[in-house]
Short mmCIF file of C-alpha atoms in Angstrom, two decimals:
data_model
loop_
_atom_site.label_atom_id
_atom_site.label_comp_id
_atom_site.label_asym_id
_atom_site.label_seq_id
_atom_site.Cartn_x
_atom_site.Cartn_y
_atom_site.Cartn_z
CA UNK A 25 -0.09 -5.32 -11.26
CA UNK A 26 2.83 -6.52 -9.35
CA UNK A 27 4.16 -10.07 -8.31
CA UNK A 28 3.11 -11.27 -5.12
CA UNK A 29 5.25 -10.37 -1.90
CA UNK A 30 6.15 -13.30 0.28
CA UNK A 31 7.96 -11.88 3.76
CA UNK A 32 10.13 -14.26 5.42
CA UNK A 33 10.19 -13.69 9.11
CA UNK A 34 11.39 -15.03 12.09
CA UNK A 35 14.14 -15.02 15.08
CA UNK A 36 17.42 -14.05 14.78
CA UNK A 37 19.79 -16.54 13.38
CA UNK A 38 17.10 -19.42 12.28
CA UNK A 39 18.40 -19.24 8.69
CA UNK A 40 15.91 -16.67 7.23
CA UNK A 41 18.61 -15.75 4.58
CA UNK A 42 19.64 -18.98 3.59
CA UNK A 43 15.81 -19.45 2.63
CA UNK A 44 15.60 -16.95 0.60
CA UNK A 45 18.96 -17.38 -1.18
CA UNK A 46 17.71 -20.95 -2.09
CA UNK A 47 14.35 -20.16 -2.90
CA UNK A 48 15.25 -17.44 -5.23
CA UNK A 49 18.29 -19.55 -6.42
CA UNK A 50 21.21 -17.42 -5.55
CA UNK A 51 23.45 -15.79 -3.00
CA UNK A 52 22.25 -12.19 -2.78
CA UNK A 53 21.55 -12.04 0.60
CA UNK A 54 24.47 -12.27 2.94
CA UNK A 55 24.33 -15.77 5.11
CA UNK A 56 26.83 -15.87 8.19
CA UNK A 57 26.31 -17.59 11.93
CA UNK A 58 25.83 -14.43 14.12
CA UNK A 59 22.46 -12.93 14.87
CA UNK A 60 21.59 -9.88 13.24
CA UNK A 61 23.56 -10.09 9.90
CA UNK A 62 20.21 -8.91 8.38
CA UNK A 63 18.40 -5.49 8.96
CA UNK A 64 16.99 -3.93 5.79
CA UNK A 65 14.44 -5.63 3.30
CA UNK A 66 15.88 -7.73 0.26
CA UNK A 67 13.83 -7.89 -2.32
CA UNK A 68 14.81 -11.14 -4.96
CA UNK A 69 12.58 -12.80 -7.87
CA UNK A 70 11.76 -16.15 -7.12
CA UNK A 71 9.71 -19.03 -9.22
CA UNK A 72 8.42 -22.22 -8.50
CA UNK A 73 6.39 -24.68 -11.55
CA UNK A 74 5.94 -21.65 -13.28
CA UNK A 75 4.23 -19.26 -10.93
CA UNK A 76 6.42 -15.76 -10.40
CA UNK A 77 6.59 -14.22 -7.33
CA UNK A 78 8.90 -11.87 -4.80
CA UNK A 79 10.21 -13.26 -1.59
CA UNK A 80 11.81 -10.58 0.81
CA UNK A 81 14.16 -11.12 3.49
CA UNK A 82 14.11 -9.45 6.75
CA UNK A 83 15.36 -8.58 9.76
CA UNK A 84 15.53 -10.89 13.11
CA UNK A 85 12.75 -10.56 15.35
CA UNK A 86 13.36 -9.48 18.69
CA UNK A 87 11.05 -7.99 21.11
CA UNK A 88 13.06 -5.74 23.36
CA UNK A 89 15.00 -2.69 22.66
CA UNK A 90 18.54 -3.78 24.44
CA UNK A 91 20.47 -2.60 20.69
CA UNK A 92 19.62 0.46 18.60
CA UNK A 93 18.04 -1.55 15.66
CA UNK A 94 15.86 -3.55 17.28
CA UNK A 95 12.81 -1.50 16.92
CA UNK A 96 13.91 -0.21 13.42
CA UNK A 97 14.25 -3.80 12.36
CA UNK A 98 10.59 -4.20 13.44
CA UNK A 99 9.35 -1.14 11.36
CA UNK A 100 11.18 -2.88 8.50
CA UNK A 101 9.69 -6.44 9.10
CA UNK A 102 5.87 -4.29 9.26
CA UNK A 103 6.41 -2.47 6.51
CA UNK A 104 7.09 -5.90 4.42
CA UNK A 105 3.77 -7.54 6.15
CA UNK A 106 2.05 -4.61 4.47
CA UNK A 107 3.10 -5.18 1.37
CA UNK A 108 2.77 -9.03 1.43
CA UNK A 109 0.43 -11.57 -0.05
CA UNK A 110 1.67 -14.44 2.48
CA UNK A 111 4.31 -14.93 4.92
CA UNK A 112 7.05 -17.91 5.55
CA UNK A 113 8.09 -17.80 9.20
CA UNK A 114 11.17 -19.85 9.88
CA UNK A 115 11.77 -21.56 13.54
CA UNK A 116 15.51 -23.56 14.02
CA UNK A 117 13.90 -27.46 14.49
CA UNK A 118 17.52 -28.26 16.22
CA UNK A 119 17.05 -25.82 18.58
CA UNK A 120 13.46 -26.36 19.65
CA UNK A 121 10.80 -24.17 20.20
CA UNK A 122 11.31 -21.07 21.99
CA UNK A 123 9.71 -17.78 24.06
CA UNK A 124 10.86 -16.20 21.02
CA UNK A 125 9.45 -17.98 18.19
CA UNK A 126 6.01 -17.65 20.43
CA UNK A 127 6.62 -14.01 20.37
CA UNK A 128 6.83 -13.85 17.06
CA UNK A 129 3.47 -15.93 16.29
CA UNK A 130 1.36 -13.44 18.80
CA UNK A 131 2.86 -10.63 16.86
CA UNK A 132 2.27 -11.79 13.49
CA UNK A 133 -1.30 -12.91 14.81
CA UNK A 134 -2.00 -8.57 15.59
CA UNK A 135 -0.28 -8.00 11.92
CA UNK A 136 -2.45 -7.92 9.26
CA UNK A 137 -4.15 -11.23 8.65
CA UNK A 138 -1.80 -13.35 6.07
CA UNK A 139 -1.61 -16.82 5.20
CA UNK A 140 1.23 -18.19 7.37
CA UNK A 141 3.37 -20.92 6.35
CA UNK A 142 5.54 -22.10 9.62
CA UNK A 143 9.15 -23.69 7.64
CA UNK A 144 11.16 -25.61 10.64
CA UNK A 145 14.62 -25.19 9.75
CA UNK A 146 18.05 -27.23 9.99
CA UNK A 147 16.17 -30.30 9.67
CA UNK A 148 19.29 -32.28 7.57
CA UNK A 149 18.49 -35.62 9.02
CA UNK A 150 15.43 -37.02 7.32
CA UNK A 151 15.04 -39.78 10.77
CA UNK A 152 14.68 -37.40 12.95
CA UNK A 153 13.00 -34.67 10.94
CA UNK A 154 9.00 -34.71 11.20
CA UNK A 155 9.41 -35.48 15.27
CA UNK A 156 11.87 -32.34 14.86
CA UNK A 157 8.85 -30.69 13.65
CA UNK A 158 5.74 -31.80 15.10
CA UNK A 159 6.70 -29.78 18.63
CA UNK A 160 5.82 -26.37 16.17
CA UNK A 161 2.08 -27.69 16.28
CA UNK A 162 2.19 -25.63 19.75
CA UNK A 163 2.13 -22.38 18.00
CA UNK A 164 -1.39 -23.10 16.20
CA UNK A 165 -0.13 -21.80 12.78
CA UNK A 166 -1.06 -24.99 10.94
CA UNK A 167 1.46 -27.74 9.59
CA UNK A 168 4.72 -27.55 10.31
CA UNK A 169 6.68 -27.64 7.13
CA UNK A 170 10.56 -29.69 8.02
CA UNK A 171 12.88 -28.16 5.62
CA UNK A 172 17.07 -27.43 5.48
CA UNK A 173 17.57 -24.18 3.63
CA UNK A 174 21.05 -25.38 3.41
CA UNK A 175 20.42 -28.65 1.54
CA UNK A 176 17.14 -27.88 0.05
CA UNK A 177 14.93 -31.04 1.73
CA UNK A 178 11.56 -30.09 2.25
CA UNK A 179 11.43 -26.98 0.59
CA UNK A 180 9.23 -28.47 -2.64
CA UNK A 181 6.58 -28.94 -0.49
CA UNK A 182 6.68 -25.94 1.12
CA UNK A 183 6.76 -24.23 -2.27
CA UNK A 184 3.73 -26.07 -3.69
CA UNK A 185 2.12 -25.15 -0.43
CA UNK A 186 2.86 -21.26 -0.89
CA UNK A 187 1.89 -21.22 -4.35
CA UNK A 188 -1.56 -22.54 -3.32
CA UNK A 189 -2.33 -19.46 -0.84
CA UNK A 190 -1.10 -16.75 -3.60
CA UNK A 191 -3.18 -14.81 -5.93
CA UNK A 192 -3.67 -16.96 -8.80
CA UNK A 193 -3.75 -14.15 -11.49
CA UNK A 194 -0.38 -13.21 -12.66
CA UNK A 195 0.88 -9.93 -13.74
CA UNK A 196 1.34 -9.51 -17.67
CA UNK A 197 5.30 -9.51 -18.23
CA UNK A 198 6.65 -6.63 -19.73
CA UNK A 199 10.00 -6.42 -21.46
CA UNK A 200 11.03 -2.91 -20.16
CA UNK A 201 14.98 -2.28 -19.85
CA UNK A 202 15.73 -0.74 -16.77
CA UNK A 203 19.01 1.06 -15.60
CA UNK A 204 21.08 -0.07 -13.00
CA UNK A 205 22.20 2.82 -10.62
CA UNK A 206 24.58 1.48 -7.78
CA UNK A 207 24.92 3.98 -4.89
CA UNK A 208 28.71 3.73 -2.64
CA UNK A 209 30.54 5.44 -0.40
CA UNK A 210 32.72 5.19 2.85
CA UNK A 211 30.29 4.04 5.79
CA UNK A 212 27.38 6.80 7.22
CA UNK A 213 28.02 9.66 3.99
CA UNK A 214 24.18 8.97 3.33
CA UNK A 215 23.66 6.43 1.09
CA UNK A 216 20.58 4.63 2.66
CA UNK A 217 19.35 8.60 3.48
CA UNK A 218 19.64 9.11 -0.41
CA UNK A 219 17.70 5.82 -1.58
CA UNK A 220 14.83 6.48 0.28
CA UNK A 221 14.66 10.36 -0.72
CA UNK A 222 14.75 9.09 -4.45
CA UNK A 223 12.17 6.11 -3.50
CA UNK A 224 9.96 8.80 -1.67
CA UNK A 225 6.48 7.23 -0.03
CA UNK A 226 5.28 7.24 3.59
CA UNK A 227 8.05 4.26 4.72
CA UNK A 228 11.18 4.09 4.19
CA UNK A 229 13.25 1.67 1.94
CA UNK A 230 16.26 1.58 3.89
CA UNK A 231 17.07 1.68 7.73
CA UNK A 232 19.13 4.75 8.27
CA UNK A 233 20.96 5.04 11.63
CA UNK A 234 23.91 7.62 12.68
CA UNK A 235 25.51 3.61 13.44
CA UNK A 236 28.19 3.31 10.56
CA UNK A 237 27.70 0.00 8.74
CA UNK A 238 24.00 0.23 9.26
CA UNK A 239 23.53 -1.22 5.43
CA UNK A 240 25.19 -4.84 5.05
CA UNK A 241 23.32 -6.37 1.97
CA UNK A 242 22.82 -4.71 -1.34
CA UNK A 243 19.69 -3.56 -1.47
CA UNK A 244 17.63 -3.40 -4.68
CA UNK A 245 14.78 -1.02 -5.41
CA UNK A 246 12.63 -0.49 -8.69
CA UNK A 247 11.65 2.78 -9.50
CA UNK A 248 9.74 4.74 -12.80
CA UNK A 249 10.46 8.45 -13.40
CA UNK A 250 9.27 9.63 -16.54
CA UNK A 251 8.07 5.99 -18.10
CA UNK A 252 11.80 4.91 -16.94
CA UNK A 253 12.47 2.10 -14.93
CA UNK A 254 15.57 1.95 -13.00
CA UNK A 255 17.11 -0.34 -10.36
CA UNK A 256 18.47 1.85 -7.37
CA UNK A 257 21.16 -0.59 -5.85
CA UNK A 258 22.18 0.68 -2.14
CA UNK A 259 25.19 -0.67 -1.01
CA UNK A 260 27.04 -1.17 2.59
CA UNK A 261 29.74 1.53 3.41
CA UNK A 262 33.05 0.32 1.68
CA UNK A 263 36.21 0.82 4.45
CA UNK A 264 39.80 0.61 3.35
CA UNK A 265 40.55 -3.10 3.19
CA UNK A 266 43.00 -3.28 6.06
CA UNK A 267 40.57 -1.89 8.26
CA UNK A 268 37.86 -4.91 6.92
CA UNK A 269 37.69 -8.24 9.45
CA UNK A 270 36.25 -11.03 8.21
CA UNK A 271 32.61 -12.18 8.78
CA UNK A 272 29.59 -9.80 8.10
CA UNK A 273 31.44 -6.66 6.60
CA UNK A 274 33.77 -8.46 4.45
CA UNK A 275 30.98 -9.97 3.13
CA UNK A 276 28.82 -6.64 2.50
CA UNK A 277 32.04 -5.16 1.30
CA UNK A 278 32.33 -7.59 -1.16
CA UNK A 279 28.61 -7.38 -2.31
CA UNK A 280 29.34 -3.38 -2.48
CA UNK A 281 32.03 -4.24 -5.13
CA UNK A 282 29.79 -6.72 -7.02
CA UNK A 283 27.21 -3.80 -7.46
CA UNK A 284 29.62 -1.65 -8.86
CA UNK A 285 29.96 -4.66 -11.67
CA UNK A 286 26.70 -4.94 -12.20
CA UNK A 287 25.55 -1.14 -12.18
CA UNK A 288 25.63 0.63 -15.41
CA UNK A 289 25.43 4.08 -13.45
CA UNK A 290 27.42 4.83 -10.13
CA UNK A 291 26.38 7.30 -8.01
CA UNK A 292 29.49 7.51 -5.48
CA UNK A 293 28.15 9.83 -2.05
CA UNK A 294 30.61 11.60 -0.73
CA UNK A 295 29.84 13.65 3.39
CA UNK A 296 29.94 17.54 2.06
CA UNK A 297 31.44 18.13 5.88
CA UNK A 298 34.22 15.46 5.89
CA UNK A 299 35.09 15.73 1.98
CA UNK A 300 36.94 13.24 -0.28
CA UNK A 301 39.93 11.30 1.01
CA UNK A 302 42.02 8.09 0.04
CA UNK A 303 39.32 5.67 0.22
CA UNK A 304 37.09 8.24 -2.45
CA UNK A 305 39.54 7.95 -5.11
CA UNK A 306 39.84 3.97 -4.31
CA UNK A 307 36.17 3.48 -5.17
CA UNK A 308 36.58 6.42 -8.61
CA UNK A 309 39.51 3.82 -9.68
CA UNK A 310 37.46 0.75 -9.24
CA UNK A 311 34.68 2.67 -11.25
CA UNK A 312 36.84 3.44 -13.95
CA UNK A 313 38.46 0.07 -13.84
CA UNK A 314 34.83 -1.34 -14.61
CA UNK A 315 34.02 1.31 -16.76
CA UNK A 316 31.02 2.27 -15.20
CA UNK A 317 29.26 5.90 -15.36
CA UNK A 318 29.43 7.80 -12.74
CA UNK A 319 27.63 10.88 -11.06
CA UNK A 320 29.46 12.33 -7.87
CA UNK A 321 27.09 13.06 -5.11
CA UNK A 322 28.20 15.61 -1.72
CA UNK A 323 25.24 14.58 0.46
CA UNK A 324 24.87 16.94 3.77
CA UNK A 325 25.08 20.18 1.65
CA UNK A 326 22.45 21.70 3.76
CA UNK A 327 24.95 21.30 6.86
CA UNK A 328 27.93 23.24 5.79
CA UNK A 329 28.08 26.86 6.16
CA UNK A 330 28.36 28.48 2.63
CA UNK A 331 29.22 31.71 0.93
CA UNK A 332 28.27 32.57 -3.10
CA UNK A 333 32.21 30.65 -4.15
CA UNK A 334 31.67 27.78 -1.50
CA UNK A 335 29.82 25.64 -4.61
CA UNK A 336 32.39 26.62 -7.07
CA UNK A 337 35.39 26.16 -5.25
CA UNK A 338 34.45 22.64 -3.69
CA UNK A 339 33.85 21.99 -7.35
CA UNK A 340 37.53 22.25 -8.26
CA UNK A 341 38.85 20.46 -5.51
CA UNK A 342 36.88 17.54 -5.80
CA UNK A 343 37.84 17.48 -9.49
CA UNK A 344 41.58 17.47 -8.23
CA UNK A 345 40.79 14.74 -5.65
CA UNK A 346 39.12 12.99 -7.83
CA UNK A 347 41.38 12.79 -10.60
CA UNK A 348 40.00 9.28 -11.60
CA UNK A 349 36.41 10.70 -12.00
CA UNK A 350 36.94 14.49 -13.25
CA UNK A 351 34.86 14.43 -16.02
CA UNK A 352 31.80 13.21 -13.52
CA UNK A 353 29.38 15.44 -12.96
CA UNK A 354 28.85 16.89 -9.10
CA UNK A 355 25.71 17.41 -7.96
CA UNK A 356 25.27 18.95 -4.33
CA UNK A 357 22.46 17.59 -1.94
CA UNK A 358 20.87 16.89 0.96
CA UNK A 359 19.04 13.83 0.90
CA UNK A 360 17.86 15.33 4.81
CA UNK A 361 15.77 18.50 2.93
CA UNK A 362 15.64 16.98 -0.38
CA UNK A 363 17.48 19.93 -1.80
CA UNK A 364 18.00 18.84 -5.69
CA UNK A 365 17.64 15.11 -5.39
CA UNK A 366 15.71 15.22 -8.42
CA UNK A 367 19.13 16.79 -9.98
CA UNK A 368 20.21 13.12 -9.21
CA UNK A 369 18.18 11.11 -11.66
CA UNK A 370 18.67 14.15 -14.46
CA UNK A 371 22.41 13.33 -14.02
CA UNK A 372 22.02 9.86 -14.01
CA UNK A 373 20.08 9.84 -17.00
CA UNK A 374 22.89 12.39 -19.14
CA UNK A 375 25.76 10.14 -18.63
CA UNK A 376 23.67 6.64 -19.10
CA UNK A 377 23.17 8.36 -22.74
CA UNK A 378 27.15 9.20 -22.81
CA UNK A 379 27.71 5.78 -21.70
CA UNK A 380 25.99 4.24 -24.69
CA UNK A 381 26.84 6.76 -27.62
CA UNK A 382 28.14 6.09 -30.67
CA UNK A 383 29.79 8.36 -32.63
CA UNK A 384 30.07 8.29 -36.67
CA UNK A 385 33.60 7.22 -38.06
CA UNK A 386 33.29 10.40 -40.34
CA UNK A 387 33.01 12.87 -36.80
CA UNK A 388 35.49 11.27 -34.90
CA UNK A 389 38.33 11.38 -37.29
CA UNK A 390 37.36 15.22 -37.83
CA UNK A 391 37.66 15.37 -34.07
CA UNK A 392 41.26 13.21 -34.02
CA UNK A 393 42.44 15.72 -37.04
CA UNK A 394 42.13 19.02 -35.01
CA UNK A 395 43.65 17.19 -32.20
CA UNK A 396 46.42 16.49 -34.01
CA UNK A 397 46.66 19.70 -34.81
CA UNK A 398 47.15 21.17 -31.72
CA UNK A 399 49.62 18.97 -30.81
CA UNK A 400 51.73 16.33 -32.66
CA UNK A 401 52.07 12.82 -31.74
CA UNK A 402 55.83 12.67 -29.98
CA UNK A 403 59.09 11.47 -32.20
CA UNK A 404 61.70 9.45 -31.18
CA UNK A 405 65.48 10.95 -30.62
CA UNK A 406 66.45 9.62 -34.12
CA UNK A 407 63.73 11.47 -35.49
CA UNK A 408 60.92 9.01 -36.15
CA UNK A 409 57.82 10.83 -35.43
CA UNK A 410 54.51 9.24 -34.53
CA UNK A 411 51.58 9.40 -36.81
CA UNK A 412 47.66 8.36 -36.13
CA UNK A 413 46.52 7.30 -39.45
CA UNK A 414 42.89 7.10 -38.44
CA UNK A 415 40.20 6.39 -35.72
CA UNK A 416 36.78 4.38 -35.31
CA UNK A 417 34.83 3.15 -32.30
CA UNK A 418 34.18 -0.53 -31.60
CA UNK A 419 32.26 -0.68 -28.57
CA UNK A 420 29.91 1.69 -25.82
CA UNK A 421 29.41 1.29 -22.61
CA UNK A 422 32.32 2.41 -22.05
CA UNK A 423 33.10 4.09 -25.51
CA UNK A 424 35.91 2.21 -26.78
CA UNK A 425 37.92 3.86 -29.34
CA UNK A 426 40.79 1.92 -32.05
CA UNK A 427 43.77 4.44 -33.49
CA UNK A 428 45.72 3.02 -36.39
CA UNK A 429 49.24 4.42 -35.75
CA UNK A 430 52.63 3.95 -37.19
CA UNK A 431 53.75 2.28 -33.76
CA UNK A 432 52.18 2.12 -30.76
CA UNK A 433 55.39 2.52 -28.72
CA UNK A 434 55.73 5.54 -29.48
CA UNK A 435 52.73 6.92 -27.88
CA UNK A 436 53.06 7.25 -24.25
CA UNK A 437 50.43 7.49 -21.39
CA UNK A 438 50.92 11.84 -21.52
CA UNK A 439 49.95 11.74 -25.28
CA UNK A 440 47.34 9.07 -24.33
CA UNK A 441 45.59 11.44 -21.66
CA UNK A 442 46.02 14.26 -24.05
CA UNK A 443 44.10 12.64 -26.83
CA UNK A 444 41.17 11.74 -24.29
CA UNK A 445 40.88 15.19 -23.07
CA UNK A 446 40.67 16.40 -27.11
CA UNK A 447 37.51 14.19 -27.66
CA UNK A 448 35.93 15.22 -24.13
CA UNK A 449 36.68 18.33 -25.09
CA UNK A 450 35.13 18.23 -28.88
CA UNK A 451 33.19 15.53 -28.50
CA UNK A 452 31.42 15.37 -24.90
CA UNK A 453 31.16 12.45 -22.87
CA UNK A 454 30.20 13.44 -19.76
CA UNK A 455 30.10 11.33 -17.02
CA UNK A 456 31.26 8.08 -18.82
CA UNK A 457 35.32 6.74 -18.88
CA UNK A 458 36.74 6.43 -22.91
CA UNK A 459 39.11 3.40 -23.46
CA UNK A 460 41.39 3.58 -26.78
CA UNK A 461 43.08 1.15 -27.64
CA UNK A 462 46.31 1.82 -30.02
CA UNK A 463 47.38 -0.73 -32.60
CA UNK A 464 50.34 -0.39 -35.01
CA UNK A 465 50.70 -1.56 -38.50
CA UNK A 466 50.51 -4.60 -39.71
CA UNK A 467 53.53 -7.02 -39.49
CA UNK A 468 53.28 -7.56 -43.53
CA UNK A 469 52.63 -4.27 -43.96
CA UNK A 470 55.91 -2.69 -41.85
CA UNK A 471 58.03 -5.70 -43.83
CA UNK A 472 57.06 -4.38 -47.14
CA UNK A 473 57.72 -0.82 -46.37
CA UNK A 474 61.07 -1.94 -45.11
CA UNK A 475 61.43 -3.90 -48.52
CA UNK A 476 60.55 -0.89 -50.74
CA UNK A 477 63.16 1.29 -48.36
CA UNK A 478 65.93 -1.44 -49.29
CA UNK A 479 65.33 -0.68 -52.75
CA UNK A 480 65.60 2.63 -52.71
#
């Protein structure tokens, strides 16, 4: 059993998103004055006296088909009703009541039949607020609720009100831990294409236009493959920053970034027909910087014209591009066909198990010795050579390695990378970044040495 949906529906621009960002007690949904900000469904936990329940955000409202999304935004809103146990509709009480808003009522009247709560907005003044209100009698939805999203007024006895209309059984809670997989990319590779090939079902979980910048809030999805639970986190497409301007993008850009923080998997897309550029290797040096997993993705496979070394040899450039990311593993895709999306998950799953592996003190020093042996640490021109006296790993998620060495200035980013490759190469790792972290001798310790020297 799963908690009960609340939609929240209404106009464009009546504060929709700042309702559900304070009734679920965050920010996750992007809030900025210009109509349409929102067009997929966001999905955020939300409690009130103990009762647990979903509220999702959607799209405006808009009855006519003057922009591209309008009727998309629509399927969106219906597919939400569906899955709903009540709905909030939101009106603007400084603006009045509207054609619009009365649109909206009819329609949700031919929806299926849902307990409607009617919340009149941008009521801040508490004077002037229940007058405000009482004109939304009109619409024959029941009491007007007077609420401001922004300051919270009002929206306790909306909340006791909801709670009243929702199934009263609650789902058991069970402690399951799920894996967070965030999916970026540069705008229209086919990231929203890709979440709803790995959510499957009849509807869609993601409007998916040829528009770039379709997606503007993060968008998270729970899914079980295999009696694993993961959180599929789809993310607006992240331009070079110059190219950014402020207001709606800047914002989803920013929540893009925030995923990659909070993902323990990254999935980055990349178009199979356009390839990797600049902005690819951006996003595989933020990944590493937050040492995050990672799983390359070339989406559109099925639209490029191949031979038997196309696979291969877009293999080893992509590896070269993505110098950042070369020990991520590429899978190739088409989340069009579904041509190995499955391989997706699989690959998710290997480096999620590299990302949290340990390895025994005892194994990695064997591994560190045969390094060594391959190739000593450098010496300086006088002669002093470097020496690794040992190894041992503090941390996962990233693996975090310490080396005990003689001094740590001697061993230069070259030797650094060299060492890394060693244990990739002996000891695995795929799809997860290593950190190692050098530290010299002891202060005491180098003072007695030089002691014992003098004596000599």
């Amino acid at each position: 059993m799963q908690l009960p949906v609340v939609a929240i529906v209404g106009r464009p621009n009546v504060g929709k998103s700042t309702l559900l960002n304070r009734l679920a007690g965050g920010s996750e949904a992007i809030v900025y004055d210009q109509p349409g900000v929102t067009r997929d469904r966001l999905y955020l936990p939300a409690e009130w006296c103990g009762y647990r329940f979903q509220v999702v955000d959607t799209g405006g409202l808009v009855f006519e088909d003057s922009e591209q999304f309008l009727p998309l935004i629509r399927e969106q809103v219906a597919i939400a009703l569906a899955e709903a146990s009540a709905v909030i509709f939101v009106v603007d009480g400084q603006l009045g009541l509207t054609s619009g808003d009365r649109e909206v009522a009819d329609w949700l009247r031919s929806q299926k039949q849902l307990p409607v709560l009617l919340a009149v907005n941008k009521l801040e003044e508490p004077s002037t607020a229940l007058s405000l209100a009482a004109e939304f009698y009109a619409l024959g939805l029941g009491e007007p609720f007077a609420v401001s999203a922004i300051h919270g007024s009002g929206t306790g006895d909306l909340l006791d009100a909801l709670v009243a209309v929702l199934p009263k059984e609650q789902p058991e809670e069970r402690e399951q831990a799920e894996l967070r997989v965030a999916i970026i990319g540069r705008p229209n590779v086919g990231k929203s294409s890709l979440l709803n090939a790995l959510v499957g079902g009849p509807h869609p979980r993601a409007l998916v236009s040829e528009v770039a910048g379709t997606t503007r809030d993060a968008i998270d999805t729970l899914i079980e493959r295999n009696g694993r639970r993961y959180r599929l986190i789809d993310t607006a497409g992240i331009r070079k920053k110059a190219r950014v301007d402020y207001g709606p993008e800047a914002f989803s850009v920013s929540r893009a970034i925030r995923a990659i923080r909070r993902a323990d998997v990254v999935v980055l897309v990349i178009d199979a027909l356009e390839g990797a550029h600049d902005q690819e290797g951006n996003l595989a040096a933020k990944i590493v910087d937050q040492g995050r997993a990672c799983v390359v993705v070339v989406n559109k496979w099925d639209a490029l014209e191949k031979d038997t070394y196309t696979m291969n040899h877009y293999r080893e450039r992509l590896r070269e591009e993505l110098n950042f990311v070369e020990w991520a593993p590429i899978v190739f895709t088409s989340a069009l066909t579904g041509q190995r999306v499955d391989k997706i998950i699989e690959a998710v799953d290997r480096v999620a198990e590299q990302h949290q592996r340990r390895v025994p003190t005892a194994v990695l020093n064997e591994a560190l010795q045969e390094a060594l042996l391959w190739r000593s640490p450098p010496a300086t021109r006088q002669g002093r050579q470097g020496r690794v006296y040992y190894a041992t790993q503090i941390a996962t998620n990233p693996p975090t390695f310490v080396l005990f060495v003689n001094d740590t200035k001697l061993f230069k980013e070259g030797y650094r990378r060299y060492l890394e490759g060693q244990f990739r190469s002996i000891l695995g790792f795929e799809g997860s970044p290593l950190r190692f972290v050098f530290r010299g001798k002891p202060e005491r310790e180098v003072a007695r040495t030089a002691r014992k020297r003098e004596k000599v």
